[in-house]
Coordinates of C-alpha atoms (C1' of nucleotides) in Angstrom, one line a residue:
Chain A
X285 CA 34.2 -98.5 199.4
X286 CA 36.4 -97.4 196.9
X287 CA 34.6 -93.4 196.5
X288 CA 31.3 -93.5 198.2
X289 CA 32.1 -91.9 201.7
X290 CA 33.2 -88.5 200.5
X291 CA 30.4 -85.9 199.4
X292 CA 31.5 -83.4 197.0
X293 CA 35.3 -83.3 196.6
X294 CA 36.9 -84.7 193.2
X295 CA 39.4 -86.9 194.8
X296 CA 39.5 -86.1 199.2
X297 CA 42.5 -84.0 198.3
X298 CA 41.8 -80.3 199.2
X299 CA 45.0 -78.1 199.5
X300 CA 45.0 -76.0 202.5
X301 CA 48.4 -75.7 203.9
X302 CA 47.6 -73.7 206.4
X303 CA 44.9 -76.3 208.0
X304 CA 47.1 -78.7 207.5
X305 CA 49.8 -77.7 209.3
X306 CA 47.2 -76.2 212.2
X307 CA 46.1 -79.9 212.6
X308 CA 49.2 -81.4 212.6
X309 CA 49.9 -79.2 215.2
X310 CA 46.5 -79.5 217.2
X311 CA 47.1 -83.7 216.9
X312 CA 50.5 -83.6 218.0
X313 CA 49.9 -81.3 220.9
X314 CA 47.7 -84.4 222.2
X315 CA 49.5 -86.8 221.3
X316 CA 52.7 -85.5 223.1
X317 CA 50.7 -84.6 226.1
X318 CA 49.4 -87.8 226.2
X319 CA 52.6 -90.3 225.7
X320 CA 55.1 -88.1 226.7
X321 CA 57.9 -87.0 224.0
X322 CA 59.5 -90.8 223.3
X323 CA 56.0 -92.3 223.8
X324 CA 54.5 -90.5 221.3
X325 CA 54.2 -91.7 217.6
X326 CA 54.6 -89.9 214.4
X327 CA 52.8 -92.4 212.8
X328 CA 50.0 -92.0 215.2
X329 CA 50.1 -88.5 214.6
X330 CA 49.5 -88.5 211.5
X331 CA 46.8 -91.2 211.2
X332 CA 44.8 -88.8 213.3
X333 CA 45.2 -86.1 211.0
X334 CA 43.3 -85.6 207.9
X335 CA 47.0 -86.0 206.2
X336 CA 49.8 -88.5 206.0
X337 CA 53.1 -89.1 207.7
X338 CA 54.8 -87.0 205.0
X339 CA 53.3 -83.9 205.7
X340 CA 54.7 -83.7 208.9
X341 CA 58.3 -84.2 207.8
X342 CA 57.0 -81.5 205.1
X343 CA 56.1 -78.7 207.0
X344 CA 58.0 -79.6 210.8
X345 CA 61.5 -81.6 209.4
X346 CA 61.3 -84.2 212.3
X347 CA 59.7 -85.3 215.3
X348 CA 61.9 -82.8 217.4
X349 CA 61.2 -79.5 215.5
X350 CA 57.4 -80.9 215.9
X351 CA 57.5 -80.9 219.3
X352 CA 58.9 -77.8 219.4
X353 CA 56.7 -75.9 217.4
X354 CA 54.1 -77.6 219.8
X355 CA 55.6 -75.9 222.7
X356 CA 55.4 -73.0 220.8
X357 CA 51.6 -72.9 220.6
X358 CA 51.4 -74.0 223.7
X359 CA 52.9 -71.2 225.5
X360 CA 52.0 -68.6 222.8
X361 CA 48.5 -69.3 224.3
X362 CA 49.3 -68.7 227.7
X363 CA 51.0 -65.5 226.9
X364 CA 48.3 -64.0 225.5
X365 CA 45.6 -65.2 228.2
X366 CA 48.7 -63.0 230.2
X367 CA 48.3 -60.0 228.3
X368 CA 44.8 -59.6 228.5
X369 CA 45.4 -59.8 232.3
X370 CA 43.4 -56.4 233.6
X371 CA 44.3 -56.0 237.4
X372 CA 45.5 -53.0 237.8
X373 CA 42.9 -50.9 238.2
X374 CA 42.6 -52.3 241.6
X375 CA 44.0 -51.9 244.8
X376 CA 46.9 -54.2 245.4
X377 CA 45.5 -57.0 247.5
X378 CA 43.0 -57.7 245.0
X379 CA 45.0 -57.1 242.4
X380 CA 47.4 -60.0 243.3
X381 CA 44.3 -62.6 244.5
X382 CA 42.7 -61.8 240.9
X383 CA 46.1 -62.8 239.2
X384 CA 46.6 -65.9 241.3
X385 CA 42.9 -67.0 240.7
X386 CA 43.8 -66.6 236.5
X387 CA 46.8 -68.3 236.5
X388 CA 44.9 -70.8 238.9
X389 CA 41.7 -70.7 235.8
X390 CA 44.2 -71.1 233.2
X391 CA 46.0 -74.0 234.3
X392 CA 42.9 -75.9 235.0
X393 CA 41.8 -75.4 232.0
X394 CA 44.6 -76.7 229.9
X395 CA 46.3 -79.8 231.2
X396 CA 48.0 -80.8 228.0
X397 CA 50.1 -77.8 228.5
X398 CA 51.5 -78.7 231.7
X399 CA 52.1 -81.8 230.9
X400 CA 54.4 -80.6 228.0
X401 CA 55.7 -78.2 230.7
X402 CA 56.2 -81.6 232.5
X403 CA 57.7 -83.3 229.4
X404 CA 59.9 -80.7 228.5
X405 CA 61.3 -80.7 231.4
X406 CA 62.3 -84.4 231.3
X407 CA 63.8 -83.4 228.8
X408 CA 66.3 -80.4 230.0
X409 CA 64.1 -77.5 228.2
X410 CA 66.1 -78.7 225.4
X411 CA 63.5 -77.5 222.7
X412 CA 63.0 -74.1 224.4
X413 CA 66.8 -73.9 224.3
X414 CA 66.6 -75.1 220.2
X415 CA 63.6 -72.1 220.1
X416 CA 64.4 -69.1 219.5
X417 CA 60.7 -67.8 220.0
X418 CA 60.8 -69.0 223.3
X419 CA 64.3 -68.1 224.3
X420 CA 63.6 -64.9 223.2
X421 CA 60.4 -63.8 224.8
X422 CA 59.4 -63.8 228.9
X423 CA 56.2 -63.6 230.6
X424 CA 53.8 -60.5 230.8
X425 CA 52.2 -61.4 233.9
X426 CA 56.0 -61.0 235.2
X427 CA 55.6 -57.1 234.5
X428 CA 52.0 -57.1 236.2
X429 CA 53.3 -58.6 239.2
X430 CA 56.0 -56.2 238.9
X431 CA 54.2 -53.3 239.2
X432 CA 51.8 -54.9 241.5
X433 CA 54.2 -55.9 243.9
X434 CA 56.1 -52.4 243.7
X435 CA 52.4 -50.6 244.3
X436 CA 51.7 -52.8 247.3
X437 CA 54.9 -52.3 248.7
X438 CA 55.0 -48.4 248.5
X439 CA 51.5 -48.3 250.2
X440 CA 53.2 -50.9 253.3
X441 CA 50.5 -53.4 252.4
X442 CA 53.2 -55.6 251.7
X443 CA 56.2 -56.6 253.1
X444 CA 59.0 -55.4 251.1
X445 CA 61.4 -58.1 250.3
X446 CA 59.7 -59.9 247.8
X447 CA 60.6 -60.6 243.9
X448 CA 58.2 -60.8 241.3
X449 CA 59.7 -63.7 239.7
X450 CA 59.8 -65.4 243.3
X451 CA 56.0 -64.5 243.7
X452 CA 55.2 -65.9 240.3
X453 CA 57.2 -69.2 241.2
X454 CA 55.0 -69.7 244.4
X455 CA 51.9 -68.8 242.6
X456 CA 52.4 -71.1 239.7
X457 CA 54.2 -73.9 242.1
X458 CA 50.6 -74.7 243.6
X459 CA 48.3 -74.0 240.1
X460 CA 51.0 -76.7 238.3
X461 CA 51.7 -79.0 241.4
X462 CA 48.1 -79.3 241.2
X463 CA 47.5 -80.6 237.6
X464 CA 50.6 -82.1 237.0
X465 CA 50.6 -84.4 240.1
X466 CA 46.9 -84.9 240.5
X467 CA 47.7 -88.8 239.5
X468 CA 50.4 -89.5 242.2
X469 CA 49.2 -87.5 244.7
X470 CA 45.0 -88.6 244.6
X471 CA 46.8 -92.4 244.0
X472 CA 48.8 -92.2 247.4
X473 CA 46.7 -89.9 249.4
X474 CA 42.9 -90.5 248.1
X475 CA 42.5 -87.2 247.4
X476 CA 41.3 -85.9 243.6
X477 CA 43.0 -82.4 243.5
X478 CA 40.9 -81.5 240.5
X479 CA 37.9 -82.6 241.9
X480 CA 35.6 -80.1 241.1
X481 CA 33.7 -80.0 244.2
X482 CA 37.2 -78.9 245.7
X483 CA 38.0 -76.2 243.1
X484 CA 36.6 -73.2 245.2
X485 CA 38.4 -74.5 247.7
X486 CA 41.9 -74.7 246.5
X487 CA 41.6 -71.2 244.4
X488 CA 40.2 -69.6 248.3
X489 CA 43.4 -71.4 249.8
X490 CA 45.9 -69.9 246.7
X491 CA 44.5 -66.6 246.9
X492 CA 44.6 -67.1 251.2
X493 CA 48.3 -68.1 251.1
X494 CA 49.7 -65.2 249.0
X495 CA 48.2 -62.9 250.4
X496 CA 49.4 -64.3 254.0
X497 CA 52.5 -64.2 252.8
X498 CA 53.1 -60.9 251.0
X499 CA 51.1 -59.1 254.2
X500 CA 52.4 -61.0 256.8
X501 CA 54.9 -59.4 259.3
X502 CA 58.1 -61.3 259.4
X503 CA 58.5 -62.4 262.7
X504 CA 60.9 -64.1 264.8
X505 CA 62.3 -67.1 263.2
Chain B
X284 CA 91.1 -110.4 225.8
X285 CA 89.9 -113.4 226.6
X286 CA 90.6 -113.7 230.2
X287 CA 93.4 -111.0 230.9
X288 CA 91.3 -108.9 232.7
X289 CA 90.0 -109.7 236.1
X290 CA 91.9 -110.4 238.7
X291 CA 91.0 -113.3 240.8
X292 CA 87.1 -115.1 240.1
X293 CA 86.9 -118.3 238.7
X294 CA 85.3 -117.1 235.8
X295 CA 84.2 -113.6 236.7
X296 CA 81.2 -114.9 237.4
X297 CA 79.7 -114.4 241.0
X298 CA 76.6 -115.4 242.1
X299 CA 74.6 -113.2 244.5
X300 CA 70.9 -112.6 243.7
X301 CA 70.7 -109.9 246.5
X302 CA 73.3 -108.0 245.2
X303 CA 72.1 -107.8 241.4
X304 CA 68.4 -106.8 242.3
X305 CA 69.9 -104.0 243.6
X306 CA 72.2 -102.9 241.1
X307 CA 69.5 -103.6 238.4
X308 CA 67.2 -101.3 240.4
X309 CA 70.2 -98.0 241.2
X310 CA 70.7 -98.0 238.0
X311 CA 67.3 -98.5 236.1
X312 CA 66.6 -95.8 238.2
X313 CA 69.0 -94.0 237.2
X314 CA 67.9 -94.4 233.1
X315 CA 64.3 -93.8 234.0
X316 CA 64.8 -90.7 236.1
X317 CA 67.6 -89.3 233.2
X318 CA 64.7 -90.5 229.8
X319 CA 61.2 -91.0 231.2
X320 CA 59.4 -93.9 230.8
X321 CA 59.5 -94.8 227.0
X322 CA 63.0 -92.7 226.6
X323 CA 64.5 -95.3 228.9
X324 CA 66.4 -98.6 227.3
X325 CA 66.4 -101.5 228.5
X326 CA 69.8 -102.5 226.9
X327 CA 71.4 -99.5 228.0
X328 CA 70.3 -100.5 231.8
X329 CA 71.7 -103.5 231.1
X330 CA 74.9 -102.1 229.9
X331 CA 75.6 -100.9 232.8
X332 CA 74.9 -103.4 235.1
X333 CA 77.1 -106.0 235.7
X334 CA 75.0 -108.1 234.4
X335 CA 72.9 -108.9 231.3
X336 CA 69.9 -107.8 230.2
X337 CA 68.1 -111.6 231.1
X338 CA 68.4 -110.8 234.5
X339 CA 66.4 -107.9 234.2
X340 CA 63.5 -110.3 232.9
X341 CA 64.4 -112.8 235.2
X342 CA 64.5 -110.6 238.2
X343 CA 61.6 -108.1 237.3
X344 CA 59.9 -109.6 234.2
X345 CA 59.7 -106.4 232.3
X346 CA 60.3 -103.1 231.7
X347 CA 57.2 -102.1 233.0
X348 CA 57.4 -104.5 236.3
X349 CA 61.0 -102.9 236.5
X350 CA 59.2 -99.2 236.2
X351 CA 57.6 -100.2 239.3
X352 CA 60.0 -101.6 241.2
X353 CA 62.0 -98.7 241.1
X354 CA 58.7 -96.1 242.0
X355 CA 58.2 -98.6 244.7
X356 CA 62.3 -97.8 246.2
X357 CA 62.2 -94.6 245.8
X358 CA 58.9 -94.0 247.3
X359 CA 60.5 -96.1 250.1
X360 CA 63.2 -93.8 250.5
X361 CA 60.9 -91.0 251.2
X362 CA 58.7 -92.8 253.6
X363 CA 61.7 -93.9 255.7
X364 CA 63.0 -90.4 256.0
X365 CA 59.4 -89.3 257.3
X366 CA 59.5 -91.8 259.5
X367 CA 62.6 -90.5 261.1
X368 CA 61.0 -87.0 261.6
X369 CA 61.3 -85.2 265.0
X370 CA 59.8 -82.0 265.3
X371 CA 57.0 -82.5 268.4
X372 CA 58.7 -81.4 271.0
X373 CA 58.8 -78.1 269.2
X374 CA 56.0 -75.8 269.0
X375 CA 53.8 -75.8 266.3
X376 CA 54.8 -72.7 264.6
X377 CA 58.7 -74.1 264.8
X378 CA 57.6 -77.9 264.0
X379 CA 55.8 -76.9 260.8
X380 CA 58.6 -74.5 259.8
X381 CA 60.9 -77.6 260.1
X382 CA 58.5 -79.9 258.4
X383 CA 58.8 -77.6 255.5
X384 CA 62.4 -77.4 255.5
X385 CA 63.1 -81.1 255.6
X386 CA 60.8 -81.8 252.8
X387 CA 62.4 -78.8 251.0
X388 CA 66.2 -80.5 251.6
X389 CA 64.5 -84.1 250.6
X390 CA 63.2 -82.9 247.3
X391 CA 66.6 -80.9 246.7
X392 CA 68.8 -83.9 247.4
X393 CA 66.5 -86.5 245.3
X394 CA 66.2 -84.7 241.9
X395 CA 66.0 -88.4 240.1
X396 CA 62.5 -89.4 242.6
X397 CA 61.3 -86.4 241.5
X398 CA 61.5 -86.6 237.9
X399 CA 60.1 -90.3 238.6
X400 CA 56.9 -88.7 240.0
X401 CA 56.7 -86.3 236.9
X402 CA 57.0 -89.4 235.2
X403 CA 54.6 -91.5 236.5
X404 CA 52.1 -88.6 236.7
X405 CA 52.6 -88.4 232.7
X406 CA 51.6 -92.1 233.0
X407 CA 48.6 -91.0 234.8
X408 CA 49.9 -93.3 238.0
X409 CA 48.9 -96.6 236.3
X410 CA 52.4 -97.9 238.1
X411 CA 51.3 -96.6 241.4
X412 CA 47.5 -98.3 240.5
X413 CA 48.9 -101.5 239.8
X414 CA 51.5 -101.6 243.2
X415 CA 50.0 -103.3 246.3
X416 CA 52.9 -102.1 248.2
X417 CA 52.2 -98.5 246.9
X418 CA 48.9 -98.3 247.2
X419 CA 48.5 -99.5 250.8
X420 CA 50.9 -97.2 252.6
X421 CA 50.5 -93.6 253.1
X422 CA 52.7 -91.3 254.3
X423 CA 54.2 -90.8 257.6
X424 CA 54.4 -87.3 257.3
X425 CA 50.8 -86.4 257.2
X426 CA 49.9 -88.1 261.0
X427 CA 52.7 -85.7 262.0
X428 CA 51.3 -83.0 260.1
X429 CA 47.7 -84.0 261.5
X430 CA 48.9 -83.9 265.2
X431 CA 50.9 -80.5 264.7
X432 CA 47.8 -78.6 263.2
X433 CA 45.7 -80.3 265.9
X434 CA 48.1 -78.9 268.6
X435 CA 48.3 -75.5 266.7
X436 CA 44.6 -75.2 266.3
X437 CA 43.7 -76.2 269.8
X438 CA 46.0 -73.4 271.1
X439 CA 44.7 -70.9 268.5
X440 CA 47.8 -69.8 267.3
X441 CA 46.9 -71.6 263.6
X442 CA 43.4 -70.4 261.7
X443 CA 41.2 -73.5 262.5
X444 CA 40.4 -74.6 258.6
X445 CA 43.4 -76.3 257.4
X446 CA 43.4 -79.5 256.7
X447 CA 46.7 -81.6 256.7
X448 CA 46.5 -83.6 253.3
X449 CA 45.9 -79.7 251.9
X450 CA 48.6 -78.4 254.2
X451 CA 51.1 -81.2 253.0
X452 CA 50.1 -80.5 249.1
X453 CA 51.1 -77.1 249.6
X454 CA 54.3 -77.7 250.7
X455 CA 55.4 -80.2 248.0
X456 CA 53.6 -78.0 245.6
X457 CA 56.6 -75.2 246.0
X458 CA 59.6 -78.0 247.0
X459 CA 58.2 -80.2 243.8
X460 CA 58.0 -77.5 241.6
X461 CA 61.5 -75.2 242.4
X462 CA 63.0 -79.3 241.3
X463 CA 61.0 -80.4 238.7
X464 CA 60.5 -77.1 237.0
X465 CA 63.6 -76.2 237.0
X466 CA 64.5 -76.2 233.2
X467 CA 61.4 -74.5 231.8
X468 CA 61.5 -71.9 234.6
X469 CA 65.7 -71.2 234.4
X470 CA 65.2 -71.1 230.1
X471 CA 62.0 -68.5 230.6
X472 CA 62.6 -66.5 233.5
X473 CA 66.3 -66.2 233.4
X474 CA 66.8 -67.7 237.1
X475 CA 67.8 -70.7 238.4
X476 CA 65.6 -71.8 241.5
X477 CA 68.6 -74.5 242.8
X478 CA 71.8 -72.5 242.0
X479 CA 73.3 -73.1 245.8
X480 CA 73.2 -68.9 246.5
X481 CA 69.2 -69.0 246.5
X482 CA 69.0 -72.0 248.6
X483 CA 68.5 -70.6 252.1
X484 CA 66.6 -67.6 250.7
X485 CA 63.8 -70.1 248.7
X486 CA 63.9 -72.3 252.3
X487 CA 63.1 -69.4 254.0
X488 CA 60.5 -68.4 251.4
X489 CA 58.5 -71.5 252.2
X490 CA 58.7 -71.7 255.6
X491 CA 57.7 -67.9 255.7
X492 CA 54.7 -68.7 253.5
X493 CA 53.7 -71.7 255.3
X494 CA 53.6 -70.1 258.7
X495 CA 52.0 -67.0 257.0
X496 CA 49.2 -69.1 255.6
X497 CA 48.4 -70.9 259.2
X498 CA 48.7 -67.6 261.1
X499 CA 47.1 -65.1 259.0
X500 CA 43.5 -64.1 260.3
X501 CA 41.4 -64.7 257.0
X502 CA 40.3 -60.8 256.6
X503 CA 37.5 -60.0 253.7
X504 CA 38.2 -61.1 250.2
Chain C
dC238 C1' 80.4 -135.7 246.3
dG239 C1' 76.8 -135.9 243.1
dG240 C1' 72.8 -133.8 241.7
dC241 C1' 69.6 -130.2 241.7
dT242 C1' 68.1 -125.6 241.2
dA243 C1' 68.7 -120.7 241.3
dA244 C1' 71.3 -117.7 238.9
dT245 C1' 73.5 -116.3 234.8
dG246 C1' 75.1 -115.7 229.8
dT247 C1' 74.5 -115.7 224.5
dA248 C1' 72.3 -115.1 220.5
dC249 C1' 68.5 -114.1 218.1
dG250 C1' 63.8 -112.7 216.4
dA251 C1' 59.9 -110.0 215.3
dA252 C1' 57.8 -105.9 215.7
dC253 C1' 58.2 -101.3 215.7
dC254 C1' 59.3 -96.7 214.2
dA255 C1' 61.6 -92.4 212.5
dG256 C1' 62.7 -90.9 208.4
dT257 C1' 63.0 -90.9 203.0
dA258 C1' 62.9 -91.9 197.9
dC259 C1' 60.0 -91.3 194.5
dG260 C1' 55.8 -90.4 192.3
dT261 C1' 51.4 -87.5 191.7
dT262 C1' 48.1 -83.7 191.6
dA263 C1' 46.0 -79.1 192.6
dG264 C1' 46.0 -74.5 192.0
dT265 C1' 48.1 -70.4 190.2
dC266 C1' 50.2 -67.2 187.1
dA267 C1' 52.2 -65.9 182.9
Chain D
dT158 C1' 45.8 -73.0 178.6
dG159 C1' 49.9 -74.8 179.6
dA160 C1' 53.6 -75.1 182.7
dC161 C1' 55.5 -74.7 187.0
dT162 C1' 55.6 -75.4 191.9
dA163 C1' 53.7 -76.0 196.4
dA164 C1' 51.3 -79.5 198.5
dC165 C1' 50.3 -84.1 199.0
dG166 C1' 50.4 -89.6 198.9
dT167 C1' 52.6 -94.4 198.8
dA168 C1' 55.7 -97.6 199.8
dC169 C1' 59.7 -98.7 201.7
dT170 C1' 64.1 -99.1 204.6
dG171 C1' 67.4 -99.4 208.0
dG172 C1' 68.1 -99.3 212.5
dT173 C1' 66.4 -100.0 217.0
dT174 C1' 64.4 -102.3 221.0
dC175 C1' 61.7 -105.3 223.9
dG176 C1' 61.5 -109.7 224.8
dT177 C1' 62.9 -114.9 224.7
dA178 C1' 64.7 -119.6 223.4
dC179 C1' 68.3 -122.1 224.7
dA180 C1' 72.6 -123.2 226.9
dT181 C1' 75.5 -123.0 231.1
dT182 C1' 77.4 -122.9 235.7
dA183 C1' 77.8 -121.9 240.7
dG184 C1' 76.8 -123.2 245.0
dC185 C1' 74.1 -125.7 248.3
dC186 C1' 72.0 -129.7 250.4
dG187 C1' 71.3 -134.3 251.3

DNA sequence: CGGCTAATGTACGAACCAGTACGTTAGTCA
DNA sequence: TGACTAACGTACTGGTTCGTACATTAGCCG
């Protein structure tokens, strides 16, 4: 009990500040996503980590800065999924079903980030405000779409009066609706969104509704 | 100070159970929708109540019991204004374009339910789960929805695969998400998806999208 | 009109929790 | 190799926060 469990270190104690402050970081990301910013714990944080309480305070300065730096990550990651987006080699249709069905993979795959998305937005987007990271950089899939949108358009495959941020919006309204609600929504209407036997589904029905709408003709009202 | 202040009770003290359930729940709601779940105090509730903080237990029993109560409200809200829908008279193209805009101006003017449903989806819906009342109903909206797609199908102006439940998901997916969003998207993209000046242009959006979606003939992927 | 109960108020406790004071050690570099 | 600092650990504190024990009163009903 006292210095049987661990094999071959002198005392458990291995300095690797780097590591450390990765799994402070991986820990609190789930942690957050889990309880929510004032339902998390710092002390439960930190007893998941191979490190103590202190550490955090050491390398983050407080809960808030933690959380931060989470969102950080988080949406570090997503930006580069973004910029190895490679669309645009084909023809515009395509082009904009391929990009809905990534954004659609990508936020399947990574529920704690929308629910951080979720959280922070509790919270007023306070931290992104507090981030100048975050503040600072946009979205590359905002200048795919762009140029997208602006190809599709020139050809008259799509109507002309649509934004790229406004596209993006729609797209990622259904992708995060989708995740983020799954609870409420299979709770009041029986329904699990994220069903997997439904996945093909919903990504045909994404794809199917932006495409409807960007080559529709706008008629009467 | 000691009894300078109001004007004509006995002892300021009036007795009307009704009266402070209700106030208990406007403004718990209030404190839950501004700090989530764990963010939200009871004492502050309390504070600014006209009561104490012992009602709250006495009325509700907890925090959590109160968490409820107040889903349970606001979900009423939303029920009774689907109940009050009227769009079957119109054609389907016209009834679904109103459906659409109604729930858009319901999720615009209830900011707070919505953050409660962000909230209770962070709480994976254990409120919701542990409701009778909210777990029995549905929703009004989707046997309207159900009878216009029926209508629309039958007279082949709306692509026969739609099902209302996905139909309905869709269109809380773009009203839920221009609300709820609204921090993260404003701090990343620069635009504000409630500023007043987009308002009819966004309604129009989804209503354009909507009809798009039901209308298109589903060409080759 | 007296008593009974629903409704209300006060004061407090115990647990929890973010943050810190202080002490220790590993690794590096002169 | 010794000393210096970055990295780490322990133990604690001060304030907060949910919940409750206990006391009180309003209003109704018989």
């Amino acid at each position: 009990m006292t210095s049987v469990d661990e094999p071959a270190r002198s005392n458990g104690r291995i300095r690797d500040a780097a590591r450390t402050r990765a799994e402070i970081l991986d820990v609190a990301t789930r942690e957050f996503a889990r309880a929510g910013y004032d339902g998390a714990r710092v002390d439960e944080i930190a007893a998941r980590t191979r490190t103590t309480k202190r550490m955090i305070y050491y390398y983050f300065g407080g809960k808030e800065q933690l959380f931060t730096a989470v969102l950080e990550r988080a949406y570090g990651v997503i930006r580069e999924a973004e910029q190895q987006l490679d669309v645009e080699h084909l023809d515009p249709v395509a082009a904009i079903r391929r990009l809905a069905e990534v954004t659609f993979d990508h936020h399947e795959r990574h529920p704690d980030f929308i629910r951080l998305v979720s959280i922070e937005n509790i919270h007023g987007a306070e931290h992104i405000a507090a981030s100048e990271e975050l503040a600072r950089i946009g979205s590359p899939a905002l200048d795919v779409i762009r140029r997208i949108l602006a190809a599709g358009q020139e050809s008259g495959l799509f109507t002309a009066d649509v934004d790229a941020v406004d596209l993006h919006a729609m797209i990622s309204s259904f992708c995060f609706f989708r995740v983020a609600n799954r609870h409420t929504f299979g709770a009041l209407f029986g329904r699990d969104l994220i069903a997997p036997e439904q996945r093909e589904h919903y990504r045909t029905m994404l794809g199917d509704m932006v495409i409807a709408y960007l080559t529709a003709e706008r008629s009467a009202r």
